PDB file of C-alpha atoms in Angstrom:
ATOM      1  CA  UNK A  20       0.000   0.000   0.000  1.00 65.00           C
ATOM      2  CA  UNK A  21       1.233   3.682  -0.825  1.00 84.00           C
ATOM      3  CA  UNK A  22       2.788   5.081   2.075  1.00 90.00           C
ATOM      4  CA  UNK A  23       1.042   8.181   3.521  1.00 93.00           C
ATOM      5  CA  UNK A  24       3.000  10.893   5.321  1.00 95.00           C
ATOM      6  CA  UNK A  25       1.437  14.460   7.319  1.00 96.00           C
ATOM      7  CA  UNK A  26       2.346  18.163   5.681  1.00 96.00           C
ATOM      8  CA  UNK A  27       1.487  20.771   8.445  1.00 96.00           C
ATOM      9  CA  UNK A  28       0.164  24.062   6.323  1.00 95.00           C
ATOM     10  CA  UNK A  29      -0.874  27.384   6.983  1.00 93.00           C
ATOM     11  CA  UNK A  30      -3.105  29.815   5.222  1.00 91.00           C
ATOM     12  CA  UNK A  31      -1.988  31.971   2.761  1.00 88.00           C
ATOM     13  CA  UNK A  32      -3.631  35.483   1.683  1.00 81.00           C
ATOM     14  CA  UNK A  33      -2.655  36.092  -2.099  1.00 73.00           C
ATOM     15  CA  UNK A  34       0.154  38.656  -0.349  1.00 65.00           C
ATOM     16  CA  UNK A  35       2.970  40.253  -1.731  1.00 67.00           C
ATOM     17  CA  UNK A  36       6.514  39.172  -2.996  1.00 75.00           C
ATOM     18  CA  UNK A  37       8.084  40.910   0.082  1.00 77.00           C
ATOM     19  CA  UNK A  38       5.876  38.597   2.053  1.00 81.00           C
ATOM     20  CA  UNK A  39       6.361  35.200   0.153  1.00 81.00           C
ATOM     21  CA  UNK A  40      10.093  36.484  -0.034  1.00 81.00           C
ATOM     22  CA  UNK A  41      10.054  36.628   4.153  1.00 84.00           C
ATOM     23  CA  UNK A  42       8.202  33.703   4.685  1.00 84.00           C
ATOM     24  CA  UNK A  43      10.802  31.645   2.503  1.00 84.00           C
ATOM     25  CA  UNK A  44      13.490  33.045   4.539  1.00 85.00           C
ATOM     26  CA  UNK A  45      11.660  31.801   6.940  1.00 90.00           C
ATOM     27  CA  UNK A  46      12.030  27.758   5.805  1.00 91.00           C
ATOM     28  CA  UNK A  47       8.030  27.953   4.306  1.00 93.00           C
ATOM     29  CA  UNK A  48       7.100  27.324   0.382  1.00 94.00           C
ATOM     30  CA  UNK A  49       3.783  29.045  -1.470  1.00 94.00           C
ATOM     31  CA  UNK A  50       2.102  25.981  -2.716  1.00 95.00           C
ATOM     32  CA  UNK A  51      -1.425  25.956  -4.261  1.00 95.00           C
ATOM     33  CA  UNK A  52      -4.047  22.938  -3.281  1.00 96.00           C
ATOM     34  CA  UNK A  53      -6.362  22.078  -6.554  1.00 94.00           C
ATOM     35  CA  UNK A  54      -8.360  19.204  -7.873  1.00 91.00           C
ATOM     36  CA  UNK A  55     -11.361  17.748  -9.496  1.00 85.00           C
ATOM     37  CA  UNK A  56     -14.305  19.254  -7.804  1.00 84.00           C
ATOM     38  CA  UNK A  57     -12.347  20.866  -4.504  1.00 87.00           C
ATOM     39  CA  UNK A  58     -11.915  24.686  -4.413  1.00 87.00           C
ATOM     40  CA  UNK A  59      -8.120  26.150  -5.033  1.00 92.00           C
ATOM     41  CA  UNK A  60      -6.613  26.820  -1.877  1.00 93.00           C
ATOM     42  CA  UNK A  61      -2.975  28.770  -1.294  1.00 93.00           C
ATOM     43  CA  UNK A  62      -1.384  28.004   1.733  1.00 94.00           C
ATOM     44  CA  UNK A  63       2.745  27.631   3.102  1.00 94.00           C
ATOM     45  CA  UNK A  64       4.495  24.243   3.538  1.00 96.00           C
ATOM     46  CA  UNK A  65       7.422  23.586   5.236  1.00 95.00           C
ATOM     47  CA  UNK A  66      10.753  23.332   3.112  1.00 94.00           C
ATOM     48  CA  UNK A  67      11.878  20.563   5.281  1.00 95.00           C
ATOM     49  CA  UNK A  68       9.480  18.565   4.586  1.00 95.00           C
ATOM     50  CA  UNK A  69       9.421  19.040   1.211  1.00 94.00           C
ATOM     51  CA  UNK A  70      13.091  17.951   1.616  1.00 93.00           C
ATOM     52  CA  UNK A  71      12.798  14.790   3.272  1.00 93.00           C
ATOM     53  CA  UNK A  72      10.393  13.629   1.442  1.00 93.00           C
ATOM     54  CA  UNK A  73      10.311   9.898   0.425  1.00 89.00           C
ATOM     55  CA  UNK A  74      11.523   8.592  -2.377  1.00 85.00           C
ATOM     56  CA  UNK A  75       8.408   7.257  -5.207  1.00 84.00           C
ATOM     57  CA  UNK A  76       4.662   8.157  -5.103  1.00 90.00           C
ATOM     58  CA  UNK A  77       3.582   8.734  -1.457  1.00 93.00           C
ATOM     59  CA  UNK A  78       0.010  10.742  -0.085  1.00 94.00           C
ATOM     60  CA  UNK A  79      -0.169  13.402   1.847  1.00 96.00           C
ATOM     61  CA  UNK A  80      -2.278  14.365   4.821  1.00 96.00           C
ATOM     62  CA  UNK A  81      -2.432  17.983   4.090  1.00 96.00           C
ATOM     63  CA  UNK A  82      -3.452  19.110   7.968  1.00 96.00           C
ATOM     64  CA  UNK A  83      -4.292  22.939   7.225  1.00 95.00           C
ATOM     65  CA  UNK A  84      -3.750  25.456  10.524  1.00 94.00           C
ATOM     66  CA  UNK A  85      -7.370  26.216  11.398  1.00 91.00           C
ATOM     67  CA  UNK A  86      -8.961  23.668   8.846  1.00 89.00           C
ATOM     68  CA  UNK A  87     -11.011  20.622  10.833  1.00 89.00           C
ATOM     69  CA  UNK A  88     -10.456  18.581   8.122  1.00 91.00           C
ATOM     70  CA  UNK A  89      -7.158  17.527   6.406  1.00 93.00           C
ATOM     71  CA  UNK A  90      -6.858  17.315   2.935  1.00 95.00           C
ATOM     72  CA  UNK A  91      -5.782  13.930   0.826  1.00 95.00           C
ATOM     73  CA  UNK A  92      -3.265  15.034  -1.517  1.00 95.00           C
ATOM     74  CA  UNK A  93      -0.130  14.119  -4.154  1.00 94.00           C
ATOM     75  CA  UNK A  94       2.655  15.970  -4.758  1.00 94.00           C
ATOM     76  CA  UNK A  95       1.949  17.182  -8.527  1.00 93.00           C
ATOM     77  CA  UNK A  96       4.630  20.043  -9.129  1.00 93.00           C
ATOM     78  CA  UNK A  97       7.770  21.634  -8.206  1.00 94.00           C
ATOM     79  CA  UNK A  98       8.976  24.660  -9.631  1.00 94.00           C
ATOM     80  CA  UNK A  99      12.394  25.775  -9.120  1.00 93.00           C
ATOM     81  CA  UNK A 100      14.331  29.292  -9.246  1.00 89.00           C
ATOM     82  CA  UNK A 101      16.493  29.764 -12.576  1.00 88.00           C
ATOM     83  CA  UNK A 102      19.589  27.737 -11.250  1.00 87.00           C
ATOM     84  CA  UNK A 103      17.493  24.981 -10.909  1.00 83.00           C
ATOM     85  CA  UNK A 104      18.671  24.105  -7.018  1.00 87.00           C
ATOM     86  CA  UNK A 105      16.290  25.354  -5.163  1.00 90.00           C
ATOM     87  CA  UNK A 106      12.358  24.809  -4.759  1.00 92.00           C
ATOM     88  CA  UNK A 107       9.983  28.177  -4.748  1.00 92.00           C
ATOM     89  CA  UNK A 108       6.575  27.256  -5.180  1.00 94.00           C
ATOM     90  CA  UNK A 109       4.786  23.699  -4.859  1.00 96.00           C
ATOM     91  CA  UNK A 110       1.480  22.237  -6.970  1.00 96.00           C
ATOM     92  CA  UNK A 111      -0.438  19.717  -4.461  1.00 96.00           C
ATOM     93  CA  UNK A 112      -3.329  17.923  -6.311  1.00 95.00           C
ATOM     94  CA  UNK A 113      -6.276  17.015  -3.950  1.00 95.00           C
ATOM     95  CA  UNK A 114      -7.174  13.662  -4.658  1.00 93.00           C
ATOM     96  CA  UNK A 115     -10.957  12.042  -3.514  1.00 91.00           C
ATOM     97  CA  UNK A 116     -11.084   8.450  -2.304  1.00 85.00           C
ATOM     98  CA  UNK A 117     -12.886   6.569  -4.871  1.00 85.00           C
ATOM     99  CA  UNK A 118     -12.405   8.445  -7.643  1.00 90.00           C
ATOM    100  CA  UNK A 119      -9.801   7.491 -10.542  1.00 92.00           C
ATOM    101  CA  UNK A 120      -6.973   9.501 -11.381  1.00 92.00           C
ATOM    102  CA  UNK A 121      -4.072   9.528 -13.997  1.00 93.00           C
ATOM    103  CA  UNK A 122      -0.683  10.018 -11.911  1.00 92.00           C
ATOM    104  CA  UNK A 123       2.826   9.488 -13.376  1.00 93.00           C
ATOM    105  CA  UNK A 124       4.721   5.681 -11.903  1.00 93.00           C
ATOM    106  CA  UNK A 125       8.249   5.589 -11.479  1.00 93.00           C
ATOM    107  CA  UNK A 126       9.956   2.447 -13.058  1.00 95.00           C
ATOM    108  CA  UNK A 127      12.858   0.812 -11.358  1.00 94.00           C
ATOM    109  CA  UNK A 128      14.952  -1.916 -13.130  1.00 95.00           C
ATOM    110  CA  UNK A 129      15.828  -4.597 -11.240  1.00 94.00           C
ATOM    111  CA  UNK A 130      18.246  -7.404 -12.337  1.00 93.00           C
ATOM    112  CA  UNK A 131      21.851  -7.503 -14.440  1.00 93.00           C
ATOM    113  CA  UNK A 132      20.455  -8.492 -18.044  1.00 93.00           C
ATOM    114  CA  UNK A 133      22.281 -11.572 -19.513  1.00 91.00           C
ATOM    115  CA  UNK A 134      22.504  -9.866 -22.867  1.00 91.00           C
ATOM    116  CA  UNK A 135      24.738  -7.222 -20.425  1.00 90.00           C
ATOM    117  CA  UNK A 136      26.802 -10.304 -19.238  1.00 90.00           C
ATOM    118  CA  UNK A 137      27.895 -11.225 -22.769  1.00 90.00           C
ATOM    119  CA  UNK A 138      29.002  -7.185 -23.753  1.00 90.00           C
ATOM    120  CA  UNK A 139      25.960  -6.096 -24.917  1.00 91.00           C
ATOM    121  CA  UNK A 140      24.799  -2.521 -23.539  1.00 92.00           C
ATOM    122  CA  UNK A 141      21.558  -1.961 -21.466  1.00 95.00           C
ATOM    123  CA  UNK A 142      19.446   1.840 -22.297  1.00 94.00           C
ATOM    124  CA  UNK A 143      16.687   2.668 -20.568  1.00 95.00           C
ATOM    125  CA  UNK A 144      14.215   4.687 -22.639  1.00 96.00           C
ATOM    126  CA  UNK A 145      11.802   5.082 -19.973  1.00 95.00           C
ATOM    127  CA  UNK A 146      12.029   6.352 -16.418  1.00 95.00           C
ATOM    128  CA  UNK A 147       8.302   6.480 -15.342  1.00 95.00           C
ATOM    129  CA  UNK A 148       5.142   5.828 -16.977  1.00 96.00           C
ATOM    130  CA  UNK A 149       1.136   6.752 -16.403  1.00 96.00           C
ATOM    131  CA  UNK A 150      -1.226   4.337 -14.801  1.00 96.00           C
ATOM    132  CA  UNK A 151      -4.716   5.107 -13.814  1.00 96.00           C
ATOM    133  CA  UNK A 152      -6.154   4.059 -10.263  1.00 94.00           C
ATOM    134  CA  UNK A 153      -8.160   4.716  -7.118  1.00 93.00           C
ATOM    135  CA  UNK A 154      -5.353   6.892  -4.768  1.00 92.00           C
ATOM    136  CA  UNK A 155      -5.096   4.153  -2.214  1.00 88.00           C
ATOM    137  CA  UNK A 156      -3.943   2.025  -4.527  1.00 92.00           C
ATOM    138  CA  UNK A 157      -1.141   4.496  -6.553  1.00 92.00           C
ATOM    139  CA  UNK A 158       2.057   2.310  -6.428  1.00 91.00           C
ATOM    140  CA  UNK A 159       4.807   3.599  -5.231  1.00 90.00           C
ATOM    141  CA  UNK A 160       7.052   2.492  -8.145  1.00 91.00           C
ATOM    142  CA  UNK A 161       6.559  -0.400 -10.621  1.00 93.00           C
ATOM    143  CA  UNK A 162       9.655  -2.797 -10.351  1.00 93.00           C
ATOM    144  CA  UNK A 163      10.525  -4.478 -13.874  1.00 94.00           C
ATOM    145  CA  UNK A 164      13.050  -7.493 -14.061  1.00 94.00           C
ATOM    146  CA  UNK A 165      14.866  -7.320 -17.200  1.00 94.00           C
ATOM    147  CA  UNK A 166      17.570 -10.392 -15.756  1.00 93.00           C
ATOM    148  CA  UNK A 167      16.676 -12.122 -18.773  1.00 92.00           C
ATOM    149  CA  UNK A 168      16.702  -9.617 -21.898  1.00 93.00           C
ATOM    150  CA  UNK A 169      19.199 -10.668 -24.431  1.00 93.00           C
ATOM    151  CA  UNK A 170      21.390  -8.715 -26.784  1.00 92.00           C
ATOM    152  CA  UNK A 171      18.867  -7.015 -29.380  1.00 92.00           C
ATOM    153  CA  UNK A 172      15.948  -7.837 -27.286  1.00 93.00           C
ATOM    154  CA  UNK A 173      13.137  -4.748 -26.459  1.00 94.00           C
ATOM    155  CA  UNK A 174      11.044  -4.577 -23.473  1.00 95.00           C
ATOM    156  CA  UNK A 175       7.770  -2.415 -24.141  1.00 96.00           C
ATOM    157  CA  UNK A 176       5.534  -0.727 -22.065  1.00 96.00           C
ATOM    158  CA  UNK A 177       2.978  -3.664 -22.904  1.00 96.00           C
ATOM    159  CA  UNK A 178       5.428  -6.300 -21.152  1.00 95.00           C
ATOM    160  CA  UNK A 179       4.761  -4.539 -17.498  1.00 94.00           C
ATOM    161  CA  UNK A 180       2.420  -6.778 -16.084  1.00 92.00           C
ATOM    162  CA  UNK A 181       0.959  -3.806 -13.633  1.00 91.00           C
ATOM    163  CA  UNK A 182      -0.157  -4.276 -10.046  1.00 90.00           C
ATOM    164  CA  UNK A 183      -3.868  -5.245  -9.443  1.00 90.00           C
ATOM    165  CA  UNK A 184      -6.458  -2.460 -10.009  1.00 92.00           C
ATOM    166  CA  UNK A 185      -4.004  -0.217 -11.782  1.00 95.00           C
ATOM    167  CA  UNK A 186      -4.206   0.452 -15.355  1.00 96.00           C
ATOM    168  CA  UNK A 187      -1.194   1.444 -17.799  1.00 97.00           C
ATOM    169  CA  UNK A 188      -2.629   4.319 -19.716  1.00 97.00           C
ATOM    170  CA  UNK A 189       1.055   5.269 -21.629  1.00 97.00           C
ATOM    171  CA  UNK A 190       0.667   3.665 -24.830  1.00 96.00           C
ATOM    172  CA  UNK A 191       2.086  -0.236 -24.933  1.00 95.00           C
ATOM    173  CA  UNK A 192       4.511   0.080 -27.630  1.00 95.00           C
ATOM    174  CA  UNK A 193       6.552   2.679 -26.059  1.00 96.00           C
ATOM    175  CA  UNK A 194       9.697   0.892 -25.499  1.00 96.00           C
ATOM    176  CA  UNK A 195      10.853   0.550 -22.099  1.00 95.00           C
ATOM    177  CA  UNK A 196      14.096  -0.359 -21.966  1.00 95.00           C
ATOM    178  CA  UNK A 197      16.627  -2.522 -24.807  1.00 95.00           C
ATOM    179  CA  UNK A 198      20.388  -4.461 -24.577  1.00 94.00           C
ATOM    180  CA  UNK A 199      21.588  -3.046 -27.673  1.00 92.00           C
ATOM    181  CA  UNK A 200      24.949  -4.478 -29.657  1.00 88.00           C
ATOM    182  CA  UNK A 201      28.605  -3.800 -27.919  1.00 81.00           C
ATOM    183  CA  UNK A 202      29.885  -0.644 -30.106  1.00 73.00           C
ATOM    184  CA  UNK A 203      32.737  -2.162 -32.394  1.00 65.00           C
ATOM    185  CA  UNK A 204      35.738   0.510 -31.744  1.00 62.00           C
ATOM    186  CA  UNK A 205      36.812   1.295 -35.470  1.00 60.00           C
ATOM    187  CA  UNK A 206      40.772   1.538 -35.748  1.00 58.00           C
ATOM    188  CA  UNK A 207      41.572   5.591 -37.170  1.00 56.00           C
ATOM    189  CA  UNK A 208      43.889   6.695 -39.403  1.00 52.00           C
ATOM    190  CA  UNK A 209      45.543   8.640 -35.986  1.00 52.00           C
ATOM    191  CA  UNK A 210      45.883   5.225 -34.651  1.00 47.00           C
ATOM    192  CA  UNK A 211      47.366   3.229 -36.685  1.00 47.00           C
ATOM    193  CA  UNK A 212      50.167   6.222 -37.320  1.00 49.00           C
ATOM    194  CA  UNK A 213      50.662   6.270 -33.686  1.00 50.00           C
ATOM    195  CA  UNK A 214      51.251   2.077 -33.455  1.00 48.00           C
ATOM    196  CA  UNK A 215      53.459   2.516 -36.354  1.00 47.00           C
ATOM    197  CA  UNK A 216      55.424   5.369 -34.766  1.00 44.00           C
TER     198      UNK A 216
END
């Protein structure tokens, strides 16, 4: 089952810069709550936890200073100032038990291929793909074993054999992941002058 972890949050008046510039100073993140048939709301998340979150697809129990109820979200966005290092506003989606949803599924490889064993090289074209599910059941990554692809052999998105009550929506003959041919090191003109030298 998809691990589910608690976000404390506190209200946030559409303010100024100054004031989203203090409170980041401050260790909190702008992020915006949204989703099928909930209202927007803007609120401040700790950077820590944002941080240390875990690795995968996890929920979070949004609990909202002053809000009775807590909110069931995913993490949906980060965005990032123009170095790219740090994190300056966060998208949560607010997801309703029982209801479907498309959410993107990390893939992890698992396994040394044999095709690898006997030179061959192993690409991975994908990293994650899209499955659609009830939020309980979002996994937190899909492990494929590719211990027995061979040199010149293709996995494809169709040859994921996907947890129970989870559907693959990205198309099945993306390819996953392939042992392509050892490259064959061609002998230059440089070379061969050099050995001859």
């Amino acid at each position: 089952m998809i691990q589910t972890i608690e976000w404390k949050a506190l209200p946030r008046k559409k303010g100024t810069k100054s004031e989203v510039k203090q409170n980041r100073m401050k260790g909190l993140l702008p992020a915006e709550v949204y989703g099928k048939g909930h209202p927007n709301v803007s609120v401040y998340i700790k950077k820590k936890d944002l941080l240390t979150r875990p690795h995968g697809n996890f929920l979070i129990n949004l609990v909202i200073e002053g809000d009775p109820e807590p909110k069931l979200c995913i993490l949906k966005d980060i965005q990032y100032n123009y170095l790219g290092d740090e994190p300056i506003h966060v998208d949560l989606y607010e997801v309703t038990l029982g209801l479907e949803l498309d959410i993107e599924v990390p893939i992890e490889f698992a396994g040394k291929p044999v095709g690898v064993e006997k030179g061959g090289i192993f690409e991975a074209h994908l990293h994650s793909i899209v499955v659609r599910t009830n939020p309980r059941n979002i996994p937190e990554k899909i492990v494929v074993d590719v211990s027995n692809l061979e040199i010149g052999q293709v996995l494809h998105v169709r040859d994921i054999i996907p947890p129970e009550n989870v559907k693959i929506m990205t198309p099945g003959d993306e390819v996953l992941a392939v042992v392509s041919e050892p490259e064959v090191e061609e002998v230059g003109e440089e070379s061969s002058e050099g050995a001859s030298a």
